[in-house]
Short mmCIF file of C-alpha atoms in Angstrom, two decimals:
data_model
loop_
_atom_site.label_atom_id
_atom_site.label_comp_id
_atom_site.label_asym_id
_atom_site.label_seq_id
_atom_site.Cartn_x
_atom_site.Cartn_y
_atom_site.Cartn_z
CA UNK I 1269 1.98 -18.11 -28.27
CA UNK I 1270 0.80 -19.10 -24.86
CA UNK I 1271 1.54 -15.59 -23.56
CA UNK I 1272 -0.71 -13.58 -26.38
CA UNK I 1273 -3.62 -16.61 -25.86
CA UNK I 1274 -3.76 -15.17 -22.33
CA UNK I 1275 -3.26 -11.61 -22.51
CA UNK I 1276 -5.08 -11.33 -25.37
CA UNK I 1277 -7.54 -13.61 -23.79
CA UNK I 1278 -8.40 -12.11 -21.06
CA UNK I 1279 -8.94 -8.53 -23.39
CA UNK I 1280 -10.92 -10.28 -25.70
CA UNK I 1281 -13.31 -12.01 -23.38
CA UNK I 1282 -13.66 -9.37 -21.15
CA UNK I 1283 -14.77 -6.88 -24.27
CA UNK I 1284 -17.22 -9.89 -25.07
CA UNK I 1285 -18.76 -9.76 -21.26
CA UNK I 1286 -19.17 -5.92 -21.64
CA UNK I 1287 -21.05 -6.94 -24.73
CA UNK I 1288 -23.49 -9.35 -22.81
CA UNK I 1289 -23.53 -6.74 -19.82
CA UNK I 1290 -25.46 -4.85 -22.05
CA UNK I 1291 -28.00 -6.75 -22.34
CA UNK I 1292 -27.78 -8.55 -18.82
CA UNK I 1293 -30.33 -8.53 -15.78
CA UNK I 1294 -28.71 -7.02 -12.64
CA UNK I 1295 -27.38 -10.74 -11.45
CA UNK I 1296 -26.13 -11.96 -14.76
CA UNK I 1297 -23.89 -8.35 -14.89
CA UNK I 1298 -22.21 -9.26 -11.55
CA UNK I 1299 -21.60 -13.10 -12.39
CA UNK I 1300 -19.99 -11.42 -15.60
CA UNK I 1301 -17.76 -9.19 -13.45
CA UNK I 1302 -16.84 -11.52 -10.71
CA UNK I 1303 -16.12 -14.31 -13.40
CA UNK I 1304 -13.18 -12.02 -15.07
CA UNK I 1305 -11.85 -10.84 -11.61
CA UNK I 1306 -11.40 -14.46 -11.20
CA UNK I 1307 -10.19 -15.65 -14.16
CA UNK I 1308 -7.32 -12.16 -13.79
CA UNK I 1309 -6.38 -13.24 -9.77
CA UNK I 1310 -5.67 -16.83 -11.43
CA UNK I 1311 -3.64 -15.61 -14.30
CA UNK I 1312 -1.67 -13.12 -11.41
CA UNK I 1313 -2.02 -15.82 -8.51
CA UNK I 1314 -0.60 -18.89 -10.70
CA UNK I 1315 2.59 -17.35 -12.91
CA UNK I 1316 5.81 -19.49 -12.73
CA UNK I 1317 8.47 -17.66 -10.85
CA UNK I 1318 10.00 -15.80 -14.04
CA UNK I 1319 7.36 -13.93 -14.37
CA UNK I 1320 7.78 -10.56 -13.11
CA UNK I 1321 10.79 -8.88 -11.97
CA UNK I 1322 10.46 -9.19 -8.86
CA UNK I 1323 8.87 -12.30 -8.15
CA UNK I 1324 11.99 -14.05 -7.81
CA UNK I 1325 13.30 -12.40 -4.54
CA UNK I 1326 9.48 -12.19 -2.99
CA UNK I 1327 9.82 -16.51 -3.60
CA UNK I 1328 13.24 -16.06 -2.05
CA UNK I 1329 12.18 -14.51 1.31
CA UNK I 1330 9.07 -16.65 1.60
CA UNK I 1331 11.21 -19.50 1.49
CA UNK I 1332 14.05 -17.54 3.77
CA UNK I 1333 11.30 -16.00 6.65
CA UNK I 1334 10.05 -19.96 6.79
CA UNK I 1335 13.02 -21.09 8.11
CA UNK I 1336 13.68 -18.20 10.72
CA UNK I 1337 11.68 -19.20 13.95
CA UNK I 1338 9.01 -16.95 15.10
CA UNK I 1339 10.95 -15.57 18.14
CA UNK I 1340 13.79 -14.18 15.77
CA UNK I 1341 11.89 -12.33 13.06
CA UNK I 1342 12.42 -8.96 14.69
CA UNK I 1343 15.90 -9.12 13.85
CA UNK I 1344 15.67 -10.08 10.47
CA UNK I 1345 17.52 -7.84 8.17
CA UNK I 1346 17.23 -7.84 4.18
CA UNK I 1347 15.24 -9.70 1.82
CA UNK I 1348 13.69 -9.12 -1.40
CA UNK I 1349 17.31 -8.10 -2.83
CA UNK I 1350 18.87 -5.06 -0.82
CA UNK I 1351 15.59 -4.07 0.38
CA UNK I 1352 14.03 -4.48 4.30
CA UNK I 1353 10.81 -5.84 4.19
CA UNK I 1354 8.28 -4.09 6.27
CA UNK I 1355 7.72 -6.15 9.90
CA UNK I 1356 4.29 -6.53 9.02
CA UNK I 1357 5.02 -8.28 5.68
CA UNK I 1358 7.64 -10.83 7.31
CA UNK I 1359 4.46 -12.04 9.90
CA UNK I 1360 2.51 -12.23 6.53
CA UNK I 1361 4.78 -14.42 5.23
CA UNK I 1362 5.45 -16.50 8.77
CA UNK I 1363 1.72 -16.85 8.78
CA UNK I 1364 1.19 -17.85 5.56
CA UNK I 1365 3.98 -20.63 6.29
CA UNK I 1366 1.61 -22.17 8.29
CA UNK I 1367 -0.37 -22.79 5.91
CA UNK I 1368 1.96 -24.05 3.63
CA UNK I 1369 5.70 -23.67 2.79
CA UNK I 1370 5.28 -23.83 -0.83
CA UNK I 1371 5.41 -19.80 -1.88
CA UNK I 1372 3.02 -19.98 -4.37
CA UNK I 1373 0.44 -19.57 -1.26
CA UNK I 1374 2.04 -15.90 -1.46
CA UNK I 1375 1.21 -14.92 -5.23
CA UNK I 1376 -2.01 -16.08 -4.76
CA UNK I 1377 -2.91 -14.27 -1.14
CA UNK I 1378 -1.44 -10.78 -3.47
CA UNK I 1379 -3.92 -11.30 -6.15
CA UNK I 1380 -6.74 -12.46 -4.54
CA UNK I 1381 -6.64 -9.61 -2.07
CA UNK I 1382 -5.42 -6.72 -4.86
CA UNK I 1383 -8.53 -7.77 -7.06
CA UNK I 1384 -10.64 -7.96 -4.92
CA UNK I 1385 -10.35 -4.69 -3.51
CA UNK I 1386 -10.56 -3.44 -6.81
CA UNK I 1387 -13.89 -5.46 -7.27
CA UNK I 1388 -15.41 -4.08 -4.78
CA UNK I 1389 -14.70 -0.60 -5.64
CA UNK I 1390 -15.62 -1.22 -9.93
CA UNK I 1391 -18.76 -2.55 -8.59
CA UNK I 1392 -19.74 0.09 -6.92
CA UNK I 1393 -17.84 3.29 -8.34
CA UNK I 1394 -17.07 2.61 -12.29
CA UNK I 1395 -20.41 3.55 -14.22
CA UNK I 1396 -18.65 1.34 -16.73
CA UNK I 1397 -17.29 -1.70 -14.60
CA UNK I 1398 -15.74 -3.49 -18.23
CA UNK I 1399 -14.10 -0.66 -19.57
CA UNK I 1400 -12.57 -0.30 -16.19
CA UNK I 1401 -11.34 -3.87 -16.12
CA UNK I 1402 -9.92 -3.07 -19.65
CA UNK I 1403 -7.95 0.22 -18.62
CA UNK I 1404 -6.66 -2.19 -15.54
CA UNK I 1405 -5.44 -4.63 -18.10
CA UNK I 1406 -3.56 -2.45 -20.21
CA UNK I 1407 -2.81 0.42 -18.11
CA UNK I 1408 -0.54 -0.85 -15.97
CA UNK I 1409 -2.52 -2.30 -12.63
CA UNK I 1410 -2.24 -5.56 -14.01
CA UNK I 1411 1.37 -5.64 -14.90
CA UNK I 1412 2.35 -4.18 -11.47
CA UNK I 1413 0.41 -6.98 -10.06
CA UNK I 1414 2.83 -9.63 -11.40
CA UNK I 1415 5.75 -7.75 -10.82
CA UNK I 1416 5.90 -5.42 -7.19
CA UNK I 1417 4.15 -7.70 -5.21
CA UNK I 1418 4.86 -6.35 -1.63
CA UNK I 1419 3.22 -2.62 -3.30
CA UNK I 1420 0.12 -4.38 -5.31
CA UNK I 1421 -0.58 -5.66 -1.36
CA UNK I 1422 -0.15 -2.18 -0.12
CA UNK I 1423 -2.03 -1.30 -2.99
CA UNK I 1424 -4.97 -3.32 -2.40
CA UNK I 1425 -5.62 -1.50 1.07
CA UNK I 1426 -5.23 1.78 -0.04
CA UNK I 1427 -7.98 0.78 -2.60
CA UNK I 1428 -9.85 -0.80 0.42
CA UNK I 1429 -9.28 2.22 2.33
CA UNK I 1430 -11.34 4.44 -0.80
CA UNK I 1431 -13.85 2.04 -0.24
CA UNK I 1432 -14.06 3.11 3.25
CA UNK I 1433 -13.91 6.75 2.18
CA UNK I 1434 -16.36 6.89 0.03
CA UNK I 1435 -18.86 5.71 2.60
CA UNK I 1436 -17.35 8.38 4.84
CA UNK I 1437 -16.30 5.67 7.07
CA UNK I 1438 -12.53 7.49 8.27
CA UNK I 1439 -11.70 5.83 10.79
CA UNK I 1440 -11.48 2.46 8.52
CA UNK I 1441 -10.25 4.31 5.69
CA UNK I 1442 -7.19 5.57 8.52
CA UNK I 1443 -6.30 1.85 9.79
CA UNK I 1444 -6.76 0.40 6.05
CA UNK I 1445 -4.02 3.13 5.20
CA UNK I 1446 -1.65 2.65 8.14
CA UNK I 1447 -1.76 -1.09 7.74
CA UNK I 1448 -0.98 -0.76 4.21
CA UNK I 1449 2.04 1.77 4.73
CA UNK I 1450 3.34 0.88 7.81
CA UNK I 1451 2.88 -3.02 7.58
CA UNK I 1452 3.24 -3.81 4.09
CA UNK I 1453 5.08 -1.29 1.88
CA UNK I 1454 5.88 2.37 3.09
CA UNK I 1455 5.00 3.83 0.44
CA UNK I 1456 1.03 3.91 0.76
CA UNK I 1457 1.09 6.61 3.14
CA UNK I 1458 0.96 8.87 0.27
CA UNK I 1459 -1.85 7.81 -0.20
CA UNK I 1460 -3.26 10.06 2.52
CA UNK I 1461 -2.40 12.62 0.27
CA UNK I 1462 -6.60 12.30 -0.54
CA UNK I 1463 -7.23 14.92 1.99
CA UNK I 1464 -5.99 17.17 -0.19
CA UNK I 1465 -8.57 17.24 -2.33
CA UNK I 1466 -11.06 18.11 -0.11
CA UNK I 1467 -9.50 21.15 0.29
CA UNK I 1468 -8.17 22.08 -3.26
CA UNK I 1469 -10.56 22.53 -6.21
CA UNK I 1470 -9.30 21.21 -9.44
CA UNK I 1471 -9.07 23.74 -12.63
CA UNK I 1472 -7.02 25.63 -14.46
CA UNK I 1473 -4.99 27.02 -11.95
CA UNK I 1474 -4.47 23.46 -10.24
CA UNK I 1475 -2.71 22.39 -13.23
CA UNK I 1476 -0.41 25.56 -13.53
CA UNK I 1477 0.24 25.30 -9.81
CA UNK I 1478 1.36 21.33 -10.40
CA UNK I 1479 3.23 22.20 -13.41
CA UNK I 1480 5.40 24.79 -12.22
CA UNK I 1481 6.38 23.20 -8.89
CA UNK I 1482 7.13 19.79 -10.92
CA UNK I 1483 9.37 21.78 -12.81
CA UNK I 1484 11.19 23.50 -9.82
CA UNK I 1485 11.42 19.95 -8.48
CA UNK I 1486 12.96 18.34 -11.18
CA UNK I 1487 16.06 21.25 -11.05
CA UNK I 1488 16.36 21.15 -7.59
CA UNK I 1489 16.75 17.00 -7.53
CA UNK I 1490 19.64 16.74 -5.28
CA UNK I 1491 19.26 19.17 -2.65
CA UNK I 1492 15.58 17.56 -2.49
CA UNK I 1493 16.26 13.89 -2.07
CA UNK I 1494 19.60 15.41 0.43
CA UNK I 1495 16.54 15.91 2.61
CA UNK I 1496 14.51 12.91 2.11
CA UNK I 1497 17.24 10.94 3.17
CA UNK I 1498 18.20 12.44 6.20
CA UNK I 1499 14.86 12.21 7.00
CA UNK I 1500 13.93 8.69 6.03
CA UNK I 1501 17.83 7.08 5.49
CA UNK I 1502 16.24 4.11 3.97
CA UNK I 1503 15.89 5.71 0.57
CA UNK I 1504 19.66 5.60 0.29
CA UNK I 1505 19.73 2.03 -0.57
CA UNK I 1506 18.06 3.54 -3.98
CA UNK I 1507 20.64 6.50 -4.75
CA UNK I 1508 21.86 4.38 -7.40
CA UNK I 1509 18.41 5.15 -9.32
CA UNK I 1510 19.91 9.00 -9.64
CA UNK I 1511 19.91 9.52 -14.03
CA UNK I 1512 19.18 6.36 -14.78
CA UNK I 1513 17.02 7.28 -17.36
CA UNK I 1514 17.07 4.64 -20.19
CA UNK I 1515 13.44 3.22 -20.43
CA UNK I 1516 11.84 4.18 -17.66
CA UNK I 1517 12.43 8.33 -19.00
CA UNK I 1518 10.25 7.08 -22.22
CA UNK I 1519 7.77 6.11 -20.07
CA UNK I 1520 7.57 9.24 -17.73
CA UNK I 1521 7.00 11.38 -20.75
CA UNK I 1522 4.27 9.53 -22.04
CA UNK I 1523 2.74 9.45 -18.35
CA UNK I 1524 2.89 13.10 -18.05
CA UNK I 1525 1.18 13.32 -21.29
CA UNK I 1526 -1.75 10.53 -21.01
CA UNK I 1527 -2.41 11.97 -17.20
CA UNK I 1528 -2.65 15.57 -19.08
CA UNK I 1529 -4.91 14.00 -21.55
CA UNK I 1530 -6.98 12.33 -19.32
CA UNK I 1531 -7.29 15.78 -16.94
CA UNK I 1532 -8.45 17.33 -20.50
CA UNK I 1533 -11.23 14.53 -20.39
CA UNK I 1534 -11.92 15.60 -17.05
CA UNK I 1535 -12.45 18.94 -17.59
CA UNK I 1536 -14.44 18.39 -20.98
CA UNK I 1537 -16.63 15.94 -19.31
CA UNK I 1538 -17.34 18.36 -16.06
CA UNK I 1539 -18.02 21.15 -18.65
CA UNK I 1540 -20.09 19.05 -20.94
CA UNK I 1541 -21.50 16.11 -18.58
CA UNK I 1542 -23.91 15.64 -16.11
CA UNK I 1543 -22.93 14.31 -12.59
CA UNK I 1544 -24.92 11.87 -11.11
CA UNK I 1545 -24.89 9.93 -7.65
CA UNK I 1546 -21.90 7.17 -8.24
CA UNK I 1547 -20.47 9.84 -9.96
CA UNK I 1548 -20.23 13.02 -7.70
CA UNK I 1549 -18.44 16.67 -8.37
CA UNK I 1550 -16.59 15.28 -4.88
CA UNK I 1551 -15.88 12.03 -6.34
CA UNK I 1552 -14.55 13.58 -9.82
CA UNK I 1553 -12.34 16.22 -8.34
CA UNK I 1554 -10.70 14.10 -6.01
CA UNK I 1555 -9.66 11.56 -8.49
CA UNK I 1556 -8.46 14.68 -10.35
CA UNK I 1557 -6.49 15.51 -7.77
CA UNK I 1558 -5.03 12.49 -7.07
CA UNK I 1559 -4.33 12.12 -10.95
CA UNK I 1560 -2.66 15.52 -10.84
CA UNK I 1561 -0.27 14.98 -8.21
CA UNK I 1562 0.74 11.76 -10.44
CA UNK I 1563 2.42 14.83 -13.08
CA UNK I 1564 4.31 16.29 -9.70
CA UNK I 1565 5.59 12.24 -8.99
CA UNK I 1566 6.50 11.67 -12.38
CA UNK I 1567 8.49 14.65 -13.10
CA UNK I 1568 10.48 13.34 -10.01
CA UNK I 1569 10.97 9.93 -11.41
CA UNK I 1570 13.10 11.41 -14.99
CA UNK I 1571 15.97 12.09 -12.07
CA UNK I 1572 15.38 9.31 -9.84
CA UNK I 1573 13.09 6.45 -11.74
CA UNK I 1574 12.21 4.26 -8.70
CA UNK I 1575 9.97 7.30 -7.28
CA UNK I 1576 7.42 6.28 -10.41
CA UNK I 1577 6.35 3.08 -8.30
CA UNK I 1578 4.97 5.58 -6.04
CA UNK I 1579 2.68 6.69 -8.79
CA UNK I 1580 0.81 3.27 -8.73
CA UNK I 1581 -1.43 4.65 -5.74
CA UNK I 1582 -2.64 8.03 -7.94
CA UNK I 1583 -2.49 6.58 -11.47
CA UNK I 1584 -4.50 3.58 -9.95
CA UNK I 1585 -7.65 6.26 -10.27
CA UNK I 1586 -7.80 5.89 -14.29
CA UNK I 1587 -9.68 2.95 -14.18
CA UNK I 1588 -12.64 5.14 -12.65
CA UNK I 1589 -11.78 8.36 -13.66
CA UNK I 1590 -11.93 7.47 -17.40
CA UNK I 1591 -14.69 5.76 -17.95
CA UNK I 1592 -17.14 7.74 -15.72
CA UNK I 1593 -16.11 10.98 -17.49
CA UNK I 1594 -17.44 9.44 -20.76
CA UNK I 1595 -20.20 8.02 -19.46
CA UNK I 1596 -21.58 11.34 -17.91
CA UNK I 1597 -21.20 13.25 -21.20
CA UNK I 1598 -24.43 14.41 -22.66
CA UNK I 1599 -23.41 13.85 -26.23
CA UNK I 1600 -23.56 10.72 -27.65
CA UNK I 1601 -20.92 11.26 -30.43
CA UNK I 1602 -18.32 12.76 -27.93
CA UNK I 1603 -18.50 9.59 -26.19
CA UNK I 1604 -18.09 7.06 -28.71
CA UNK I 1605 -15.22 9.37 -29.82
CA UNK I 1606 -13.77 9.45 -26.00
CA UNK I 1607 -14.38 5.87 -25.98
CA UNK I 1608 -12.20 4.60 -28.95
CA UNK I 1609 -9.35 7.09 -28.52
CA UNK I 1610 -8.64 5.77 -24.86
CA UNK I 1611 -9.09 2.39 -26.12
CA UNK I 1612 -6.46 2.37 -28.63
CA UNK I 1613 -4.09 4.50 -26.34
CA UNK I 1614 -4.43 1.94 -23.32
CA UNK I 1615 -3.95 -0.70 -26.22
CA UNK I 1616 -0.66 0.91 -28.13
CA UNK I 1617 1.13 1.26 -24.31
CA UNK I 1618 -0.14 -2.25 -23.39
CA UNK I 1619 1.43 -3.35 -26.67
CA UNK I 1620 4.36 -1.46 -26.76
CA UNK I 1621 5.40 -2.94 -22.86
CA UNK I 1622 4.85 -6.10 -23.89
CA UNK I 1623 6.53 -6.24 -27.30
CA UNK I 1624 8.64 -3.53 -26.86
CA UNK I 1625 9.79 -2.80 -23.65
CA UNK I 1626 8.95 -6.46 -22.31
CA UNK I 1627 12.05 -5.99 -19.66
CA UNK I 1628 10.58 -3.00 -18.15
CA UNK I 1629 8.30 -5.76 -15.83
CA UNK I 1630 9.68 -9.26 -17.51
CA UNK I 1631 5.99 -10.43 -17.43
CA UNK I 1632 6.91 -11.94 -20.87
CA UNK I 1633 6.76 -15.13 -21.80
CA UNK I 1634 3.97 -15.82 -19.22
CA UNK I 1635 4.04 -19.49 -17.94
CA UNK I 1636 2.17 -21.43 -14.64
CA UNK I 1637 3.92 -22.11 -11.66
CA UNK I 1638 3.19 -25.83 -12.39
CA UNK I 1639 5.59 -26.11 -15.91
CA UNK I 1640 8.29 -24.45 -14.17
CA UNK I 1641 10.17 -25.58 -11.21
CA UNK I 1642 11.43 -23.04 -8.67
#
């Protein structure tokens, strides 16, 4: 019951405060915002330890890195399971130690940081900001949040890093990305992969293009990953993700077909909307992009499922992507139409992982740090 009051909770009073935004002056609209961004980073910052997969071994190696003195942390080896923790991460957590030893100073640094990178870009960016909070609710931000910790970090300064972007501000947007992959989780670099759009234009052919070399990708597996693994060795720690389908293939097929249907918004929206200044024919065809190479990444992930966490930096661009494209359409039914249909999508899969497929994350039952001890 407690988990449903505050998943549900959180849905329900953030549709309310996109009610009131309606009808709000400018400052009551951002004391709306700011208040549910708060209220999420406390849900996120304050879960008990069994909440989330991965939450467990993040607790473990705060508590582990604490006791290593300073002097010795360059030869630390594994933590977080079988996995090496980025150098940058380990100082986090040293530093953080200072603070406090108790690691629930670590869940709450993740969230507070994640959302508010994500504030900052919603309050700006999304011509929608609560149905943008919604689609990060339910389509999958949120649960990632509470689950891969050391990537919702990395996350958070790729997003900071878009920030930078859009304000053509490179050099930031550079050292937000490097920090992020090469401090925090390895990963984000591919998030760099946002140059590309300045250089590909997103259509028809785009999508054929994507399709295709998905496709030749998914055949040619083995020989593929040979190579990423003499290249980066690291990744071999994860060959035992090879075919293991089970859930996560269920969940790549319905990502490649909600991305597809989203692009299809996309498209309908550039052919029957209006651009306007937050919302730019720059600013929609690089989230396309992005949002494309998501179909390449998940194709991968059907032979080798932990490449789909990788997908968290592309897919990330829904909560912009979706709601702007509805709001710029010219015709009011189209958009009410739009409006509902993504709704009740985002809601079935939110549903579905929590009721469901609840082990895919383990973010249910939800309970505070506070009613159960570590």
């Amino acid at each position: 019951m407690q988990t449903i009051i505050i998943y549900g909770g959180l849905i329900i009073l953030n549709g309310l405060f996109g009610i009131l935004n309606i009808f709000s002056n400018v400052k009551l609209k951002k004391i709306l915002l700011v208040s549910i961004f708060i209220l999420i980073s406390l849900v996120v910052g304050l879960r008990a330890w069994i909440v989330g997969t991965d939450t467990i071994s993040y607790i473990q190696s705060y508590i582990t890195i604490g006791s290593i003195p300073i002097n010795e942390l360059s030869g630390v080896g594994s933590f977080a399971g079988n996995e090496r923790l980025e150098i940058g991460f380990v100082y986090l957590i040293k530093l953080l130690n200072v603070v406090t030893n108790n690691p629930q100073i670590l869940l709450l640094f993740e969230a507070i940081f994640l959302y508010y990178t994500i504030f900052i870009n919603i309050n700006k960016y999304s011509l929608l900001p609560f149905f943008s909070v919604f689609l990060m609710i339910t389509l999958g931000i949120f649960i990632t949040s509470m689950n891969l910790l050391r990537q919702a970090i990395a996350l958070g300064f790729c997003l900071l890093g878009y920030y930078f972007w859009c304000n053509n501000k490179y050099l930031s947007f550079w050292i937000s990305i490097l920090i992020g992959g090469l401090f925090i989780h390895r990963t984000a670099i591919l998030f760099l992969l946002l140059f590309i759009s300045k250089k590909i234009k997103f259509n028809n052919k785009a999508i054929y293009c994507t399709l295709i070399i998905s496709i030749i990708f998914y055949y040619l597996y083995v020989p593929f990953f040979q190579l990423v693994y003499k290249i980066v060795p690291y990744y071999q720690n994860y060959q035992n993700s090879y075919n293991n389908f089970g859930s996560g293939k269920a969940s790549a097929i319905f990502n490649i077909i909600f991305v597809l249907l989203v692009l299809f918004l996309g498209q309908w929206a550039k052919n029957n909307g209006s651009f306007n200044k937050i919302f730019t024919y720059d600013r929609w065809n690089e989230m396309s992009i992005m949002l494309l190479l998501s179909v390449l990444f998940t194709f991968l992930s059907l032979r080798f499922t932990q490449v789909d966490r990788i997908n968290v930096y592309f897919r990330v661009f829904y909560i912009f992507y979706i709601p702007n494209c509805i709001q710029i359409l010219k015709n009011k039914n189209q958009k009410i139409f739009f409006t509902f249909i993504y709704i009740f999508i985002a809601l079935i899969y939110f549903l579905y992982i929590l009721i469901v497929k609840d082990n895919w994350s383990n973010i249910v039952p939800y309970d505070f740090f506070w009613n159960i001890k570590f």
